[in-house]
Amino acid sequence: MIKTRNITRISAFVAVAVLLGYVESLFPPIAAGVKLGLANTVIITVLYTRGVKDAWIVSILKVLLCMTLFGSMTSFIYSLSGAIFSLLVMCVAKKTGIFSLIAVSSLGGLCHNMAQFLCAYLIIGKGVLFYIPVLCLSGILCGALTGIAAQIIVKRGREIFGKE
């Protein structure tokens, strides 16, 4: 019973993350390649309510499903690199206990964009160097916004998202 409930909760988180990813794909980017990262609200919520293991599961499944449903191989490479690096940094930052949820999310946004920048640099070359300031600023700001949303959800939803 507990295992079934856990699978159901993870599935619900993945579904919401994919839905938010899809909704966000319908709108043009804020700037070239810059998106708010609505689905990251789900990942941060899972990290703070369900733990590291579930956050990794939801994050990787979200990337795979979004790529399969409405992405491309290029978007998959960018998304996967950003997801892995940002979640790794967020897990470490959360574990230190030094950072607030919003600061952890901002670090995640920054690291997500830096991983994507590195991929773009390897694929495109030096032509993307000028874009570093935009990616840094947008990563921090969008990370803070998704962190604020996640903080509200975490505070109001502890009993819904709680561990078994």
PDB file of N, CA, C and O in Angstrom, residues 6-19 21 39 42-43 46 53-70 76 79-80 83-84 87:
ATOM      1  N   ASN A   6       3.326   5.924  -2.868  1.00  0.00           N
ATOM      2  CA  ASN A   6       4.523   6.671  -3.242  1.00  0.00           C
ATOM      3  C   ASN A   6       4.635   6.785  -4.768  1.00  0.00           C
ATOM      4  O   ASN A   6       4.925   7.863  -5.290  1.00  0.00           O
ATOM      5  N   ILE A   7       4.393   5.692  -5.475  1.00  0.00           N
ATOM      6  CA  ILE A   7       4.434   5.720  -6.944  1.00  0.00           C
ATOM      7  C   ILE A   7       3.374   6.673  -7.482  1.00  0.00           C
ATOM      8  O   ILE A   7       3.627   7.439  -8.422  1.00  0.00           O
ATOM      9  N   THR A   8       2.209   6.655  -6.869  1.00  0.00           N
ATOM     10  CA  THR A   8       1.125   7.539  -7.299  1.00  0.00           C
ATOM     11  C   THR A   8       1.508   9.001  -7.090  1.00  0.00           C
ATOM     12  O   THR A   8       1.274   9.844  -7.972  1.00  0.00           O
ATOM     13  N   ARG A   9       2.086   9.315  -5.957  1.00  0.00           N
ATOM     14  CA  ARG A   9       2.501  10.707  -5.691  1.00  0.00           C
ATOM     15  C   ARG A   9       3.581  11.153  -6.662  1.00  0.00           C
ATOM     16  O   ARG A   9       3.521  12.259  -7.202  1.00  0.00           O
ATOM     17  N   ILE A  10       4.575  10.303  -6.878  1.00  0.00           N
ATOM     18  CA  ILE A  10       5.634  10.661  -7.820  1.00  0.00           C
ATOM     19  C   ILE A  10       5.046  10.868  -9.212  1.00  0.00           C
ATOM     20  O   ILE A  10       5.393  11.825  -9.913  1.00  0.00           O
ATOM     21  N   SER A  11       4.139   9.989  -9.614  1.00  0.00           N
ATOM     22  CA  SER A  11       3.493  10.116 -10.926  1.00  0.00           C
ATOM     23  C   SER A  11       2.726  11.422 -11.047  1.00  0.00           C
ATOM     24  O   SER A  11       2.745  12.064 -12.108  1.00  0.00           O
ATOM     25  N   ALA A  12       2.054  11.808  -9.986  1.00  0.00           N
ATOM     26  CA  ALA A  12       1.310  13.071  -9.996  1.00  0.00           C
ATOM     27  C   ALA A  12       2.265  14.254 -10.142  1.00  0.00           C
ATOM     28  O   ALA A  12       2.001  15.189 -10.912  1.00  0.00           O
ATOM     29  N   PHE A  13       3.391  14.215  -9.422  1.00  0.00           N
ATOM     30  CA  PHE A  13       4.385  15.289  -9.545  1.00  0.00           C
ATOM     31  C   PHE A  13       4.948  15.349 -10.965  1.00  0.00           C
ATOM     32  O   PHE A  13       5.104  16.430 -11.533  1.00  0.00           O
ATOM     33  N   VAL A  14       5.256  14.196 -11.543  1.00  0.00           N
ATOM     34  CA  VAL A  14       5.775  14.159 -12.914  1.00  0.00           C
ATOM     35  C   VAL A  14       4.744  14.732 -13.870  1.00  0.00           C
ATOM     36  O   VAL A  14       5.074  15.540 -14.752  1.00  0.00           O
ATOM     37  N   ALA A  15       3.492  14.341 -13.712  1.00  0.00           N
ATOM     38  CA  ALA A  15       2.429  14.832 -14.595  1.00  0.00           C
ATOM     39  C   ALA A  15       2.295  16.349 -14.518  1.00  0.00           C
ATOM     40  O   ALA A  15       2.182  17.027 -15.548  1.00  0.00           O
ATOM     41  N   VAL A  16       2.330  16.889 -13.320  1.00  0.00           N
ATOM     42  CA  VAL A  16       2.220  18.345 -13.166  1.00  0.00           C
ATOM     43  C   VAL A  16       3.444  19.037 -13.763  1.00  0.00           C
ATOM     44  O   VAL A  16       3.319  20.063 -14.449  1.00  0.00           O
ATOM     45  N   ALA A  17       4.635  18.475 -13.551  1.00  0.00           N
ATOM     46  CA  ALA A  17       5.860  19.071 -14.105  1.00  0.00           C
ATOM     47  C   ALA A  17       5.821  19.065 -15.632  1.00  0.00           C
ATOM     48  O   ALA A  17       6.167  20.063 -16.275  1.00  0.00           O
ATOM     49  N   VAL A  18       5.384  17.958 -16.228  1.00  0.00           N
ATOM     50  CA  VAL A  18       5.289  17.877 -17.689  1.00  0.00           C
ATOM     51  C   VAL A  18       4.235  18.851 -18.204  1.00  0.00           C
ATOM     52  O   VAL A  18       4.452  19.551 -19.201  1.00  0.00           O
ATOM     53  N   LEU A  19       3.107  18.932 -17.522  1.00  0.00           N
ATOM     54  CA  LEU A  19       2.061  19.876 -17.922  1.00  0.00           C
ATOM     55  C   LEU A  19       2.574  21.313 -17.880  1.00  0.00           C
ATOM     56  O   LEU A  19       2.360  22.088 -18.825  1.00  0.00           O
ATOM     57  N   GLY A  21       5.682  22.250 -18.068  1.00  0.00           N
ATOM     58  CA  GLY A  21       6.667  22.365 -19.140  1.00  0.00           C
ATOM     59  C   GLY A  21       6.001  22.595 -20.487  1.00  0.00           C
ATOM     60  O   GLY A  21       6.459  23.397 -21.301  1.00  0.00           O
ATOM     61  N   ALA A  39       8.116  24.387 -14.400  1.00  0.00           N
ATOM     62  CA  ALA A  39       8.195  22.992 -13.949  1.00  0.00           C
ATOM     63  C   ALA A  39       9.197  22.825 -12.813  1.00  0.00           C
ATOM     64  O   ALA A  39       9.092  21.887 -12.009  1.00  0.00           O
ATOM     65  N   VAL A  42       7.899  22.433  -9.318  1.00  0.00           N
ATOM     66  CA  VAL A  42       7.555  21.070  -8.892  1.00  0.00           C
ATOM     67  C   VAL A  42       8.793  20.357  -8.347  1.00  0.00           C
ATOM     68  O   VAL A  42       8.734  19.716  -7.291  1.00  0.00           O
ATOM     69  N   ILE A  43       9.915  20.484  -9.038  1.00  0.00           N
ATOM     70  CA  ILE A  43      11.145  19.803  -8.620  1.00  0.00           C
ATOM     71  C   ILE A  43      11.578  20.288  -7.236  1.00  0.00           C
ATOM     72  O   ILE A  43      11.926  19.481  -6.365  1.00  0.00           O
ATOM     73  N   VAL A  46       9.225  18.953  -4.575  1.00  0.00           N
ATOM     74  CA  VAL A  46       9.521  17.545  -4.289  1.00  0.00           C
ATOM     75  C   VAL A  46      10.795  17.424  -3.452  1.00  0.00           C
ATOM     76  O   VAL A  46      10.843  16.645  -2.491  1.00  0.00           O
ATOM     77  N   LYS A  53      15.894  11.620  -3.441  1.00  0.00           N
ATOM     78  CA  LYS A  53      15.642  10.516  -4.381  1.00  0.00           C
ATOM     79  C   LYS A  53      14.423  10.810  -5.263  1.00  0.00           C
ATOM     80  O   LYS A  53      14.490  10.669  -6.486  1.00  0.00           O
ATOM     81  N   ASP A  54      13.339  11.217  -4.647  1.00  0.00           N
ATOM     82  CA  ASP A  54      12.129  11.519  -5.419  1.00  0.00           C
ATOM     83  C   ASP A  54      12.334  12.716  -6.345  1.00  0.00           C
ATOM     84  O   ASP A  54      11.806  12.744  -7.457  1.00  0.00           O
ATOM     85  N   ALA A  55      13.108  13.698  -5.895  1.00  0.00           N
ATOM     86  CA  ALA A  55      13.385  14.867  -6.743  1.00  0.00           C
ATOM     87  C   ALA A  55      14.150  14.457  -7.999  1.00  0.00           C
ATOM     88  O   ALA A  55      13.847  14.933  -9.101  1.00  0.00           O
ATOM     89  N   TRP A  56      15.111  13.548  -7.854  1.00  0.00           N
ATOM     90  CA  TRP A  56      15.853  13.053  -9.019  1.00  0.00           C
ATOM     91  C   TRP A  56      14.933  12.290  -9.962  1.00  0.00           C
ATOM     92  O   TRP A  56      14.999  12.466 -11.181  1.00  0.00           O
ATOM     93  N   ILE A  57      14.088  11.452  -9.413  1.00  0.00           N
ATOM     94  CA  ILE A  57      13.170  10.666 -10.248  1.00  0.00           C
ATOM     95  C   ILE A  57      12.247  11.590 -11.040  1.00  0.00           C
ATOM     96  O   ILE A  57      12.101  11.453 -12.257  1.00  0.00           O
ATOM     97  N   VAL A  58      11.630  12.545 -10.352  1.00  0.00           N
ATOM     98  CA  VAL A  58      10.703  13.473 -11.017  1.00  0.00           C
ATOM     99  C   VAL A  58      11.435  14.308 -12.064  1.00  0.00           C
ATOM    100  O   VAL A  58      10.947  14.487 -13.180  1.00  0.00           O
ATOM    101  N   SER A  59      12.608  14.792 -11.734  1.00  0.00           N
ATOM    102  CA  SER A  59      13.360  15.647 -12.653  1.00  0.00           C
ATOM    103  C   SER A  59      13.750  14.912 -13.936  1.00  0.00           C
ATOM    104  O   SER A  59      13.527  15.420 -15.045  1.00  0.00           O
ATOM    105  N   ILE A  60      14.301  13.727 -13.792  1.00  0.00           N
ATOM    106  CA  ILE A  60      14.737  12.978 -14.974  1.00  0.00           C
ATOM    107  C   ILE A  60      13.537  12.541 -15.822  1.00  0.00           C
ATOM    108  O   ILE A  60      13.558  12.652 -17.060  1.00  0.00           O
ATOM    109  N   LEU A  61      12.482  12.064 -15.166  1.00  0.00           N
ATOM    110  CA  LEU A  61      11.287  11.667 -15.923  1.00  0.00           C
ATOM    111  C   LEU A  61      10.663  12.857 -16.645  1.00  0.00           C
ATOM    112  O   LEU A  61      10.197  12.735 -17.787  1.00  0.00           O
ATOM    113  N   LYS A  62      10.657  14.005 -15.998  1.00  0.00           N
ATOM    114  CA  LYS A  62      10.118  15.216 -16.628  1.00  0.00           C
ATOM    115  C   LYS A  62      10.903  15.562 -17.888  1.00  0.00           C
ATOM    116  O   LYS A  62      10.323  15.830 -18.941  1.00  0.00           O
ATOM    117  N   VAL A  63      12.212  15.528 -17.808  1.00  0.00           N
ATOM    118  CA  VAL A  63      13.042  15.841 -18.979  1.00  0.00           C
ATOM    119  C   VAL A  63      12.786  14.843 -20.101  1.00  0.00           C
ATOM    120  O   VAL A  63      12.591  15.222 -21.260  1.00  0.00           O
ATOM    121  N   LEU A  64      12.761  13.560 -19.763  1.00  0.00           N
ATOM    122  CA  LEU A  64      12.545  12.522 -20.779  1.00  0.00           C
ATOM    123  C   LEU A  64      11.167  12.643 -21.431  1.00  0.00           C
ATOM    124  O   LEU A  64      11.037  12.556 -22.659  1.00  0.00           O
ATOM    125  N   LEU A  65      10.143  12.848 -20.618  1.00  0.00           N
ATOM    126  CA  LEU A  65       8.794  12.951 -21.170  1.00  0.00           C
ATOM    127  C   LEU A  65       8.598  14.219 -21.989  1.00  0.00           C
ATOM    128  O   LEU A  65       7.963  14.184 -23.051  1.00  0.00           O
ATOM    129  N   CYS A  66       9.123  15.339 -21.510  1.00  0.00           N
ATOM    130  CA  CYS A  66       8.990  16.590 -22.272  1.00  0.00           C
ATOM    131  C   CYS A  66       9.692  16.486 -23.621  1.00  0.00           C
ATOM    132  O   CYS A  66       9.173  16.947 -24.632  1.00  0.00           O
ATOM    133  N   MET A  67      10.860  15.861 -23.636  1.00  0.00           N
ATOM    134  CA  MET A  67      11.578  15.689 -24.894  1.00  0.00           C
ATOM    135  C   MET A  67      10.779  14.782 -25.834  1.00  0.00           C
ATOM    136  O   MET A  67      10.625  15.071 -27.015  1.00  0.00           O
ATOM    137  N   THR A  68      10.249  13.702 -25.297  1.00  0.00           N
ATOM    138  CA  THR A  68       9.495  12.754 -26.116  1.00  0.00           C
ATOM    139  C   THR A  68       8.212  13.378 -26.661  1.00  0.00           C
ATOM    140  O   THR A  68       7.865  13.181 -27.824  1.00  0.00           O
ATOM    141  N   LEU A  69       7.510  14.149 -25.838  1.00  0.00           N
ATOM    142  CA  LEU A  69       6.210  14.679 -26.226  1.00  0.00           C
ATOM    143  C   LEU A  69       6.278  15.928 -27.102  1.00  0.00           C
ATOM    144  O   LEU A  69       5.484  16.075 -28.029  1.00  0.00           O
ATOM    145  N   PHE A  70       7.187  16.847 -26.764  1.00  0.00           N
ATOM    146  CA  PHE A  70       7.198  18.101 -27.521  1.00  0.00           C
ATOM    147  C   PHE A  70       8.572  18.746 -27.606  1.00  0.00           C
ATOM    148  O   PHE A  70       8.685  19.956 -27.684  1.00  0.00           O
ATOM    149  N   PHE A  76      16.648  18.324 -25.631  1.00  0.00           N
ATOM    150  CA  PHE A  76      16.914  17.277 -24.650  1.00  0.00           C
ATOM    151  C   PHE A  76      18.309  17.442 -24.049  1.00  0.00           C
ATOM    152  O   PHE A  76      18.479  17.356 -22.829  1.00  0.00           O
ATOM    153  N   SER A  79      18.225  20.537 -21.811  1.00  0.00           N
ATOM    154  CA  SER A  79      17.386  20.306 -20.630  1.00  0.00           C
ATOM    155  C   SER A  79      18.024  19.331 -19.653  1.00  0.00           C
ATOM    156  O   SER A  79      18.013  19.553 -18.442  1.00  0.00           O
ATOM    157  N   LEU A  80      18.563  18.241 -20.174  1.00  0.00           N
ATOM    158  CA  LEU A  80      19.164  17.232 -19.299  1.00  0.00           C
ATOM    159  C   LEU A  80      20.394  17.777 -18.587  1.00  0.00           C
ATOM    160  O   LEU A  80      20.555  17.578 -17.377  1.00  0.00           O
ATOM    161  N   ALA A  83      19.143  20.198 -15.956  1.00  0.00           N
ATOM    162  CA  ALA A  83      18.450  19.499 -14.866  1.00  0.00           C
ATOM    163  C   ALA A  83      19.434  18.806 -13.930  1.00  0.00           C
ATOM    164  O   ALA A  83      19.318  18.901 -12.707  1.00  0.00           O
ATOM    165  N   ILE A  84      20.404  18.112 -14.508  1.00  0.00           N
ATOM    166  CA  ILE A  84      21.362  17.368 -13.677  1.00  0.00           C
ATOM    167  C   ILE A  84      22.210  18.318 -12.839  1.00  0.00           C
ATOM    168  O   ILE A  84      22.337  18.141 -11.624  1.00  0.00           O
ATOM    169  N   LEU A  87      20.029  20.366 -10.184  1.00  0.00           N
ATOM    170  CA  LEU A  87      19.542  19.551  -9.071  1.00  0.00           C
ATOM    171  C   LEU A  87      20.686  19.101  -8.177  1.00  0.00           C
ATOM    172  O   LEU A  87      20.545  19.073  -6.950  1.00  0.00           O
TER     173      LEU A  87
END
